[in-house]
Each structure stands twice: as C-alpha cells, then as structure tokens.
CSV table of C-alpha atoms in Angstrom, one decimal:
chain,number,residue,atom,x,y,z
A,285,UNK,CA,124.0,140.6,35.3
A,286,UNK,CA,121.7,137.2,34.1
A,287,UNK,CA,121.1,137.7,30.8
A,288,UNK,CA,122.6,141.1,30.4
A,289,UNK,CA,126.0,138.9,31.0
A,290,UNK,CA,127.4,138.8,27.5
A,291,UNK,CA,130.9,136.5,28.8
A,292,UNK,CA,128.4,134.4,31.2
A,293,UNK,CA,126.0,133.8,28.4
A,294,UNK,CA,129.0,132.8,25.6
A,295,UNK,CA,130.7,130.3,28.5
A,296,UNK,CA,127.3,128.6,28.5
A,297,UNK,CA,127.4,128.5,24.7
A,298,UNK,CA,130.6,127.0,24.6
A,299,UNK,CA,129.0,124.1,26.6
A,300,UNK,CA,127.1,123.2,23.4
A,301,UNK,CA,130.1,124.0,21.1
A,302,UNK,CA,131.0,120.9,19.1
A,303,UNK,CA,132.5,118.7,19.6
A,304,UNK,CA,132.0,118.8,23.6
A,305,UNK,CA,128.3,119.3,23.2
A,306,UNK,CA,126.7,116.7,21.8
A,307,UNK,CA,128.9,114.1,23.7
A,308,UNK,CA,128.8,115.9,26.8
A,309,UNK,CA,126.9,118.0,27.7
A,310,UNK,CA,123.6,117.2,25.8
A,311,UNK,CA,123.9,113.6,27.2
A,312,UNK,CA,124.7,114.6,30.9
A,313,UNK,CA,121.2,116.3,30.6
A,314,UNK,CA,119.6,113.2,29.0
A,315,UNK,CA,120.6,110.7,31.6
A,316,UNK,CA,120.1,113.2,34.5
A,317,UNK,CA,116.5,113.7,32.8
A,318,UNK,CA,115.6,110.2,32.1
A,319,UNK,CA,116.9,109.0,35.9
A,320,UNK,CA,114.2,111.6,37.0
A,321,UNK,CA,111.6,110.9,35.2
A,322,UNK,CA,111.7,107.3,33.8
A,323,UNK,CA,108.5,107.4,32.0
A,324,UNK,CA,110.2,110.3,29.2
A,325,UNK,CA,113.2,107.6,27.8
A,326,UNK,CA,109.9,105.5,25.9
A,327,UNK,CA,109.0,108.7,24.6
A,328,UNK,CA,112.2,109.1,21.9
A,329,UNK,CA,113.9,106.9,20.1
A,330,UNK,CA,115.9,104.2,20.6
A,331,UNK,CA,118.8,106.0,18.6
A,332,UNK,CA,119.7,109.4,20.3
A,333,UNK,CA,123.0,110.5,18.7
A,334,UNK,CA,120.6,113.0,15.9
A,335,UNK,CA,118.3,114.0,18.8
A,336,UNK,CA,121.8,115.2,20.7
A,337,UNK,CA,123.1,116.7,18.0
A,338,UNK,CA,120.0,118.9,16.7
A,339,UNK,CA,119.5,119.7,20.4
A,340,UNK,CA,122.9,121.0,21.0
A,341,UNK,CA,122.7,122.7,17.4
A,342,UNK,CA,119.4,124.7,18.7
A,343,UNK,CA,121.0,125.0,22.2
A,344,UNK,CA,124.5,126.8,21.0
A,345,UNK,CA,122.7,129.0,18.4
A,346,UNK,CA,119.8,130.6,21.2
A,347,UNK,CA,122.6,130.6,23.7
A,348,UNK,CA,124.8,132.5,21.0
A,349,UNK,CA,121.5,134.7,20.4
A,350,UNK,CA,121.2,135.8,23.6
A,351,UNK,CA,124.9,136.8,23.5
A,352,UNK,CA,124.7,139.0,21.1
A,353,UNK,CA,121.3,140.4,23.0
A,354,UNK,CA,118.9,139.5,20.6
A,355,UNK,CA,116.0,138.1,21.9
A,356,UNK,CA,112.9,138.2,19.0
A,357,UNK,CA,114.1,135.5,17.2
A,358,UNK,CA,115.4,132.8,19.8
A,359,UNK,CA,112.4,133.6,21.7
A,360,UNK,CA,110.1,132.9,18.7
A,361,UNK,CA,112.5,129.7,17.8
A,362,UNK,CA,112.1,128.0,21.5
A,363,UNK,CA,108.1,128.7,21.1
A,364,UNK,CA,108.3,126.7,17.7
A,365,UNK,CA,110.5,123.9,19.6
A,366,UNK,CA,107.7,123.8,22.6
A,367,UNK,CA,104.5,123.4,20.2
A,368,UNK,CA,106.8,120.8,18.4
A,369,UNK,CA,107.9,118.3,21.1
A,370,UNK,CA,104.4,117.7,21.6
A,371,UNK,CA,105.0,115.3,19.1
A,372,UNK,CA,106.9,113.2,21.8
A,373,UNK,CA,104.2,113.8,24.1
A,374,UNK,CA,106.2,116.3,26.6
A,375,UNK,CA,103.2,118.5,29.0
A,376,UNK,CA,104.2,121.5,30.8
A,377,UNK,CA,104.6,118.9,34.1
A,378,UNK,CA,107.5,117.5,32.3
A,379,UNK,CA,109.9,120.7,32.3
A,380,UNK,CA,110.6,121.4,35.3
A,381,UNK,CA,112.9,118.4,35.8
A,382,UNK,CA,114.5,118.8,32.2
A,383,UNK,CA,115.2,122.1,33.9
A,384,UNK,CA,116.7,120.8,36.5
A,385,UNK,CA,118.7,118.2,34.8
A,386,UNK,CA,119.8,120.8,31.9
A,387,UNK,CA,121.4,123.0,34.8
A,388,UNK,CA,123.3,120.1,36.6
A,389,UNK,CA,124.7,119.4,32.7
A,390,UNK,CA,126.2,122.4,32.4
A,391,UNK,CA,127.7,122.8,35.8
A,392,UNK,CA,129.0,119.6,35.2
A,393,UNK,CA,130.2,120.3,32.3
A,394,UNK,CA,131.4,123.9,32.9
A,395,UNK,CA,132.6,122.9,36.5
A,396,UNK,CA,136.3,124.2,36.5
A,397,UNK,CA,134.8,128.0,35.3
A,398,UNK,CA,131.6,127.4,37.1
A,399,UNK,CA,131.0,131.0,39.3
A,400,UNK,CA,128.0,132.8,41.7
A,401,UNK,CA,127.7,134.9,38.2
A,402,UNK,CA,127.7,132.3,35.7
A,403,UNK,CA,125.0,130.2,38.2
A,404,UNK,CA,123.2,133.6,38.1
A,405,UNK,CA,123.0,133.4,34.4
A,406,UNK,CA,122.2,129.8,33.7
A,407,UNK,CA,119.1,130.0,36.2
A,408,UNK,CA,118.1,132.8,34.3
A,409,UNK,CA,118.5,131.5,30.9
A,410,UNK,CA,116.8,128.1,31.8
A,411,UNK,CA,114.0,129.6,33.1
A,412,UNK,CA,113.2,131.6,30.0
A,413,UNK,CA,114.3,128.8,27.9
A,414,UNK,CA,111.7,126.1,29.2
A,415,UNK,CA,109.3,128.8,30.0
A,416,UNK,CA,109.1,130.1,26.7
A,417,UNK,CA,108.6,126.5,25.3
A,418,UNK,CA,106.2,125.5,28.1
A,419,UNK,CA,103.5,127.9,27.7
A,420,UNK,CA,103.9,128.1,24.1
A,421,UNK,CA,103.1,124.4,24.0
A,422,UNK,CA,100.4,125.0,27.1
A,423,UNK,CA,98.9,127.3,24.9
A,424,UNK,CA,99.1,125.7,21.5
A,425,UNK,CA,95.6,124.8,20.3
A,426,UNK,CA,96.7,123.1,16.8
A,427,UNK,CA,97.5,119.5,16.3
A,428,UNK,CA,100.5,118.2,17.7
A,429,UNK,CA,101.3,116.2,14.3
A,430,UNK,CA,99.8,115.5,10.7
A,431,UNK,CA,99.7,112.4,9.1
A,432,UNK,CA,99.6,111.7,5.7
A,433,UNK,CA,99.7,108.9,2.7
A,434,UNK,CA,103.0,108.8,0.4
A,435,UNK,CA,101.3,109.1,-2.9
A,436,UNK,CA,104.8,109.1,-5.5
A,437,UNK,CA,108.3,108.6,-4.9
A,438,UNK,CA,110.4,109.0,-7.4
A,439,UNK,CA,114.6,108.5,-7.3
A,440,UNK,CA,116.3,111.1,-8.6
A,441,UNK,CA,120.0,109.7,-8.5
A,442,UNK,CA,121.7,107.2,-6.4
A,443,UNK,CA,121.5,109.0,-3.0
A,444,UNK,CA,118.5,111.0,-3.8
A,445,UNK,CA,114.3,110.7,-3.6
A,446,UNK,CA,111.3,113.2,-4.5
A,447,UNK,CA,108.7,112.0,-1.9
A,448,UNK,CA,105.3,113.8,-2.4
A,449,UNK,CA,102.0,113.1,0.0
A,450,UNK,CA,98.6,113.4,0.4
A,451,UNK,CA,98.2,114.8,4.1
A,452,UNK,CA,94.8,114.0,5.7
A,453,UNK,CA,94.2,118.0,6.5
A,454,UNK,CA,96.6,120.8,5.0
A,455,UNK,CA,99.6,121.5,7.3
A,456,UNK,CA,99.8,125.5,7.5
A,457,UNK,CA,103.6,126.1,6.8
A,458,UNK,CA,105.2,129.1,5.0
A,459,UNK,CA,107.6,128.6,2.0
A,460,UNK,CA,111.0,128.5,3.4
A,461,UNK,CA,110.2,126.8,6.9
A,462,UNK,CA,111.3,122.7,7.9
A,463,UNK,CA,109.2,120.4,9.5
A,464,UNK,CA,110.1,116.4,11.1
A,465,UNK,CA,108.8,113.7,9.8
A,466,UNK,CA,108.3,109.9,11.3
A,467,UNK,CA,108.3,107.4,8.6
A,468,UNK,CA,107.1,104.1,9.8
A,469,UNK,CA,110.5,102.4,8.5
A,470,UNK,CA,112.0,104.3,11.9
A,471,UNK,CA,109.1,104.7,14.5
A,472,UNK,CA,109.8,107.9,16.9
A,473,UNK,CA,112.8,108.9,14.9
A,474,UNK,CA,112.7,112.4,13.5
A,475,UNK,CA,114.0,114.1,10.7
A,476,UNK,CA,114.2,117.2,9.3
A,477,UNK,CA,113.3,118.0,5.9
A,478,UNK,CA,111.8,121.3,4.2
A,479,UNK,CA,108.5,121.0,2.0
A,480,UNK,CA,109.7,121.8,-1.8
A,481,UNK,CA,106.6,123.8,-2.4
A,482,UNK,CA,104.7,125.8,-0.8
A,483,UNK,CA,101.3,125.4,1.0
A,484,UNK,CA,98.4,123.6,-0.9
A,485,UNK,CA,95.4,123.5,0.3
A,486,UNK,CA,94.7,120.4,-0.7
A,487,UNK,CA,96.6,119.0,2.0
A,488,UNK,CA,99.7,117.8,-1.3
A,489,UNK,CA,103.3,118.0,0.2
A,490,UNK,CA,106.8,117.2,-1.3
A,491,UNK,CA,110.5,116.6,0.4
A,492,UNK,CA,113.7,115.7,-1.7
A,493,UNK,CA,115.7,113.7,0.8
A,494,UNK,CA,119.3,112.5,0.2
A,495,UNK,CA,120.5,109.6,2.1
A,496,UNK,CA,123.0,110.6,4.7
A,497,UNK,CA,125.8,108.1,5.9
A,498,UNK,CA,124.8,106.3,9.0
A,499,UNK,CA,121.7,108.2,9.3
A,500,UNK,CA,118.8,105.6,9.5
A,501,UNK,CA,115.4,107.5,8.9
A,502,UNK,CA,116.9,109.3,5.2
A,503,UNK,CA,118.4,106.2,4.4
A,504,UNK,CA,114.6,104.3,5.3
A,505,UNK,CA,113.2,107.0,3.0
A,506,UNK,CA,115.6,107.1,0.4
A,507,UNK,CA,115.7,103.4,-0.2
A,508,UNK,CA,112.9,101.9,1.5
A,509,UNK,CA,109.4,104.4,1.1
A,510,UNK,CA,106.9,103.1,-1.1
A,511,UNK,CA,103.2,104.5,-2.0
A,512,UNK,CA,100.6,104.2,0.9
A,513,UNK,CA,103.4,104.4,3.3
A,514,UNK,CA,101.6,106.6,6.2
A,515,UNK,CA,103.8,109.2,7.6
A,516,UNK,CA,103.9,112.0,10.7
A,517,UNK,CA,105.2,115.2,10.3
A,518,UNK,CA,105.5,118.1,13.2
A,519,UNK,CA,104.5,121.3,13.2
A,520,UNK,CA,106.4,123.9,11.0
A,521,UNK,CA,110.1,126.1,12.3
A,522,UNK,CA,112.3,128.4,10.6
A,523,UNK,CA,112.0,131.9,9.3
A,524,UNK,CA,113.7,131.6,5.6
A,525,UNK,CA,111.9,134.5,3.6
A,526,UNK,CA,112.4,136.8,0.8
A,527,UNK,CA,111.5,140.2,2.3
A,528,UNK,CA,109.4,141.9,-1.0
A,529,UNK,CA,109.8,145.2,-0.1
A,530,UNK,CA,113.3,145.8,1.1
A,531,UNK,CA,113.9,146.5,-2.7
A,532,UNK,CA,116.9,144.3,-2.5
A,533,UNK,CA,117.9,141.9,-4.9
A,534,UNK,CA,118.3,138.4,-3.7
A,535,UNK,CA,121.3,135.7,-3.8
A,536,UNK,CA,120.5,131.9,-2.7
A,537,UNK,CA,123.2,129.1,-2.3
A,538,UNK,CA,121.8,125.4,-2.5
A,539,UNK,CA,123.4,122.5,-1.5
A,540,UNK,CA,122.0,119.3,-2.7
A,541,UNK,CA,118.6,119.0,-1.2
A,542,UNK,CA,119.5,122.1,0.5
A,543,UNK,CA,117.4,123.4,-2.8
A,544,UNK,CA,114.1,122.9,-0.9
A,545,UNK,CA,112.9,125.5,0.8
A,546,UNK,CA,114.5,128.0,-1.6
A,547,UNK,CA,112.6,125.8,-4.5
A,548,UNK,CA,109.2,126.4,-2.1
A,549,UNK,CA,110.0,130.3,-1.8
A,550,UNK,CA,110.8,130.7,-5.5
A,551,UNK,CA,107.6,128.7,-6.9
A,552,UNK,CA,106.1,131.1,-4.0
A,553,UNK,CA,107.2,134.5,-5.5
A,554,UNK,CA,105.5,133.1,-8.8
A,555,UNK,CA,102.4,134.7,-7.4
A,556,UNK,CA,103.6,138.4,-7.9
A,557,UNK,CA,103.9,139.8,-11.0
A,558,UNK,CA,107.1,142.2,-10.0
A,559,UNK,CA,109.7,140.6,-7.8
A,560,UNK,CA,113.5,141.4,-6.4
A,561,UNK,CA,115.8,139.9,-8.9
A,562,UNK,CA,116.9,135.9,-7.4
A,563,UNK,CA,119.8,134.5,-8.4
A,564,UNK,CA,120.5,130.6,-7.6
A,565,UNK,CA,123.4,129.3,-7.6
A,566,UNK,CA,122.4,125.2,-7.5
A,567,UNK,CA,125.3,122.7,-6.4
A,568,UNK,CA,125.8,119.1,-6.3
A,569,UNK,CA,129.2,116.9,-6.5
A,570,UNK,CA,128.2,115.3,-10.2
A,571,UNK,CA,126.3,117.0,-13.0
A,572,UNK,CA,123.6,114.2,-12.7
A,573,UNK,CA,122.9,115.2,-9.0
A,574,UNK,CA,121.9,118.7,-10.2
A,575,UNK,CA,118.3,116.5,-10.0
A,576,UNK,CA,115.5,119.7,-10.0
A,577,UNK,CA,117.2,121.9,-12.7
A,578,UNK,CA,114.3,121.0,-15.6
A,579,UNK,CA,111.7,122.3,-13.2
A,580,UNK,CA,114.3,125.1,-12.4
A,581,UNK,CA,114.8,125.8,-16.1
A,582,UNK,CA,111.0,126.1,-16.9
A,583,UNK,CA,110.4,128.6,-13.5
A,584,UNK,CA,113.3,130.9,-15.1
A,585,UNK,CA,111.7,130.7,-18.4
A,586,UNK,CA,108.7,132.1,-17.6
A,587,UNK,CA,109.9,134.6,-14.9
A,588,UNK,CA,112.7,137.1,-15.9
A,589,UNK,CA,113.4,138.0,-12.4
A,590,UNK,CA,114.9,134.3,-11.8
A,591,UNK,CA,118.4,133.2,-13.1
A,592,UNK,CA,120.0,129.8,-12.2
A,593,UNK,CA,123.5,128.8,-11.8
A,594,UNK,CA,124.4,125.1,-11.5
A,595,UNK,CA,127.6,124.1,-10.2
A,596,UNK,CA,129.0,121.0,-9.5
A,597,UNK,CA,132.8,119.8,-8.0
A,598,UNK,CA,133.1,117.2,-10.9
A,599,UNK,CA,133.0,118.2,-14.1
A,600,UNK,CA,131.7,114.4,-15.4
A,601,UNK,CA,128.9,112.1,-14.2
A,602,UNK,CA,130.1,108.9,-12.6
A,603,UNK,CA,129.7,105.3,-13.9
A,604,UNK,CA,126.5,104.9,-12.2
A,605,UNK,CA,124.7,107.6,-13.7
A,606,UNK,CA,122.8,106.1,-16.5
A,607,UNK,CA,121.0,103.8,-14.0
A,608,UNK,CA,119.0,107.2,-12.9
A,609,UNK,CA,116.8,110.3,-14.7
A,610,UNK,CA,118.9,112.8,-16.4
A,611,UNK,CA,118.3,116.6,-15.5
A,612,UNK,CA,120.2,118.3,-18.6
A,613,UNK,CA,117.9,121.3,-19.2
A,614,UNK,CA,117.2,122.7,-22.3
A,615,UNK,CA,119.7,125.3,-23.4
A,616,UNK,CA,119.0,128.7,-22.3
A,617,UNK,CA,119.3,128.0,-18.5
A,618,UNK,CA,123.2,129.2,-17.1
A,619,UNK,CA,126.2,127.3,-18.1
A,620,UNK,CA,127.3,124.8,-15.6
A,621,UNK,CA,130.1,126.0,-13.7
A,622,UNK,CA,132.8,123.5,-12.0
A,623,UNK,CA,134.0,123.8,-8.5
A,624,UNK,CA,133.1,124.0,-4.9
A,625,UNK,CA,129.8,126.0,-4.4
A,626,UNK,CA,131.5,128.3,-1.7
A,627,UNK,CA,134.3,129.1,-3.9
A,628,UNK,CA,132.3,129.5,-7.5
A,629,UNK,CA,129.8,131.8,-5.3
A,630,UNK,CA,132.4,134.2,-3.5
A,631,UNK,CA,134.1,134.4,-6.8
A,632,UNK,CA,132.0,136.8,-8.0
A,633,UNK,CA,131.8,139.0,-4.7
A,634,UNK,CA,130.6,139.4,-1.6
A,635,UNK,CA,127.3,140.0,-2.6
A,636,UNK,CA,127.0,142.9,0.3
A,637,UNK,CA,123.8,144.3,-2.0
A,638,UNK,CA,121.5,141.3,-1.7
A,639,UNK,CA,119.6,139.3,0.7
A,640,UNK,CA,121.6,136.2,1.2
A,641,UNK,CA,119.5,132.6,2.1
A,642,UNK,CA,122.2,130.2,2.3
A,643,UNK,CA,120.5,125.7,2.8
A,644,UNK,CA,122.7,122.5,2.7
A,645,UNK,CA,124.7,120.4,4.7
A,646,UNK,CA,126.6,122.1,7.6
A,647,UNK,CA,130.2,121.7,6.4
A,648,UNK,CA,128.5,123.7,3.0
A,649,UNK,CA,126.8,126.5,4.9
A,650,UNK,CA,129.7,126.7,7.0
A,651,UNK,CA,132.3,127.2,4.2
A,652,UNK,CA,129.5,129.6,1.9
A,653,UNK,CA,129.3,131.9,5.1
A,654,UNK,CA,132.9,131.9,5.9
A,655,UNK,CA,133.7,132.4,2.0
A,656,UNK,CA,131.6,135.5,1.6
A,657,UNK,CA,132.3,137.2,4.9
A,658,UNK,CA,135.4,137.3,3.8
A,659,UNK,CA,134.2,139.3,0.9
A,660,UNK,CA,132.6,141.5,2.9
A,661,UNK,CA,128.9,140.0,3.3
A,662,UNK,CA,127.7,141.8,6.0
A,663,UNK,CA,125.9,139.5,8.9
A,664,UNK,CA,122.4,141.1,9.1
A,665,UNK,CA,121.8,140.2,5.4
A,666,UNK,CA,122.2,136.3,5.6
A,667,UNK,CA,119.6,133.8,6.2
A,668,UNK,CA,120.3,130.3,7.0
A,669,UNK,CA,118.6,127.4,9.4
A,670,UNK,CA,120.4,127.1,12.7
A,671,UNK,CA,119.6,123.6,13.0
A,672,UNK,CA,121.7,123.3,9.7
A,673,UNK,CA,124.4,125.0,10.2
C-alpha cells in the first residue's frame, strides 16, 4: 500500500489536474500555509496565479510519476525544486508546516473519496516529497541565486526579445535545462526561461522571451529590459538531452521560444565531430516570427548532421512586420512549410525511430504529443519539460 498504491497515488494526481488544481487545491495549501506561518506570504510575490499554476504543474506530473512507479526522475526533479526555493528564502524549518498544510489541501479537496488507504498514501507521498526537497536544499552548498548585468537586448518581432547577460560568476547549467529569473521590473516574480546556449565560462547567458498575455514579468522583459538592468536567476532544472550513444537519430519540435534549449543543445553537439542525425522542425504563427532561423541556417551549413524545417500557420507576414528584423535565410535551408506544427510534424510519421524533445507552449506540446502518439510514437522516447506541458 503507500506508494505501491497505483489508484491512491492517481486520485491524489487528480487533485492537481486542471482546472481544479490550480484554483483549488494549490490555493487551499497556500492559505492553510501562510495562516501557519505568517512570515512565508512576504517571501513570494504579490501575484500568485503563475506560482499556483507551475506548482500544481510540478505537483500532477511527480504525482503521475509515482503512478506509474517511477521514482529516479521525480526524485531527482523535487531535489532540483528544494535547492531552487532557496531563492525565496524557504530552510528546512519551514517544511514541516507546508506539509501539514499540503495534506489538509488535498483532503479538502479530495474529501468525498477521502479513505484510511488514500490518507495512508498521501502521508507517505508528502513525506518523501518535502523530504527529498528538504535535505537536498539542507545539503546544497552552491549559491542560492546568480545575478547578473543585461548587456544587449535585441527585439526580434512584435512579441518577441533576445536578452543576453553578463553574469557576475558562470551559472553551471547543462544545454537543454530552464532556470527562473527576477527582473527588477517584477521583484520576487519568477519566470521560467531556458538559456539559448550553452554554458560559457565567461559567465555570458541568453533567453528569447515572448510576451505572454496577462503575464507580467515576460511582458516587463519583452517591453521594458534595457542594458545594465541587474537580474536574478535560480539554480538550473530539467533533463532535455540528446543521448550520443543510443545511435538514434533525433526529431525536435519548437514552438516559438520553445527553440531555446533545443537551440542550446544543438550549438552544444557542435563540439563533436560525428553526431545522431537532428532534424528541427521550427514553428511560429507568421513567417517573420520564425526570428533564429539565420543563426539556424549558418549551424546547418556547417554541420551535415542538422536539417531545419520552418513552419508557420500563416502563410504571409502581418502588416506589422516591417517595423521588426527579417529572418529570411539564405536559400539552401528547408522550404517553409504552412500549417500547425503538430499536424506538419505527424504528417510525416510517427517518428517511432528517433529520440523525440518536444519545447513550447502547453497547448503546443500537448497537441505535438497527442498527434504523434497517434502515429505510434512510443512514450519512453519523448522528452519534454513537465513544467511546460
């Protein structure tokens, strides 16, 4: 029983299943937690609707982890999310009563299907849940953030901004991971972006953000970030990767500024001088949004193992697209394809063969996944961020 409990353990995933979750369930803990301990509510923002959401996100995917009874990778994931709320200032004193308030959320929540098994099973579960990120963050020796000095920002279409930095000491990442940052625009708001190239030890970093509707900090970024601008970023999550020597071939789907990590882990494989054979498929809604494809075009041309795809829904550029860069390659990269991404992708397959990394927005991921399972994609071979998605 406990964690053995496969029904137990997908009721309590349900409990962070949208849209209950992030309404519910997510903010039942938070006020239980806050009333507790007064002193944590001036540690996060003043906004918590994206704090509720990511939460519940990471909640309903360890929870649907431990369902399935894998426990390396939600383990390692809830270590990552200990070290990082450092950031907020949370100490190992502090999780006992988010323990506490977490269980009376859920039986709240859950209280018509609430059983002696299923309380069994969420002491169990919230015990290895704040343990895990307890002692990893007890034990965590590193810095609890890096700041850095916005050195360029450059806007790539209407919606869109390169950002690259000058941290004050190299943040030790690998290619493929996300990190938050606090821009000082939104002070103790985080958001997640992933570093467009990998490592330097120089301490240089770069994000493409998009402005999201209603979101405050990309909009702050997008519209408002100038040079000298001094911003915080968290330690590194995620496990994106190309595995080398599998021998399989490799298929990644970008969304927007979903190219970003994949962008980090190409320029990445550039090292080797054999590699799996990548192919991109690159998607935006207008051909002008298709923002990175010159610096795509000149990777390709110098590495025979990389072919690009762009696709975009429209096949024309709005009226406002003059106003910004355009990022027609030369000829020689793919021809432009029109469509949704999920459907251009899953028209040629399943792609069952290849390691599949899929990065975007949600509703993207969501549809790519769904699109080529239905081709036969088997699970085990796809990669994507379960804060994303």
């Amino acid at each position: 029983m406990g964690l053995t409990d496969r029904t137990a353990l997908q009721t309590l995933q349900d409990a962070f299943a949208a849209p209950h979750g992030p309404e519910l369930t997510v903010q039942r803990f938070l006020t239980r937690w806050f009333a507790a301990e007064p002193g944590v509510r001036a540690m996060f923002p003043a906004h918590l609707n994206p704090l509720r959401s990511a939460f519940a996100q990471a909640l309903h995917w360890v929870y649907g982890q431990l369902a399935a009874q894998r426990s390396q990778e939600p383990v390692a994931f809830l270590a990552q999310l200990g070290r990082d709320h450092r950031k907020y200032g949370v100490t190992a004193g502090h999780y006992p009563a988010m323990r506490a308030a977490l269980h009376a959320a859920l039986r709240d929540q859950l209280a018509a299907a609430w059983t002696p098994t299923l309380e069994a099973t969420a002491v169990q579960s919230l015990r290895l849940i704040t343990g895990v990120m307890s002692s990893a963050a007890d034990t965590d020796t590193g810095p609890a953030w890096w700041d850095g000095t916005v050195v360029e920002t450059n806007r790539a279409s209407r919606d869109l901004a390169v950002v690259r930095l000058q941290l004050d000491q190299p943040l030790p990442y690998h290619p493929g991971q996300y990190v938050q940052v606090e821009v000082p625009q939104c002070p103790r708001s985080w958001r997640y972006l992933s570093p467009a190239i990998p490592p330097e030890n120089s301490g240089g970093i770069e994000f493409h953000v998009r402005a999201v509707p209603g979101g405050l900090v990309s909009t702050a970024i997008v519209g408002e970030t100038r040079p000298g601008d001094r911003w915080r970023i968290s330690s590194p999550h995620g496990g994106l990767h190309v595995d080398r020597d599998s021998g399989a071939d490799v298929l990644m789907v970008a969304g927007s500024t979903g190219l970003a990590p994949l962008r980090a882990l190409i320029m990445d494989l550039t090292r080797w001088g054999q590699n799996p054979r990548v192919h991109l498929f690159f998607g935006a809604r207008y051909p002008c949004e298709l923002y990175d494809l010159p610096t795509l075009w000149q990777i390709a041309a110098h590495n025979p193992w990389l072919s690009v795809s762009p696709v975009s829904e429209y096949r024309r550029d709005p009226p406002w697209a003059p106003q910004f860069p355009d990022p027609t390659p030369p000829r020689g990269l793919h021809v432009r394809q029109t469509g949704r991404l999920p459907e251009v992708v899953s028209s040629y397959g399943g792609w069952g063969d290849r390691q599949i990394l899929v990065c975007g927005g949600p509703a993207m991921v969501h549809a790519t996944l769904a699109a080529l399972r239905e081709r036969g994609a088997p699970d085990d071979r796809v990669q994507h961020d379960p804060l994303f998605s």
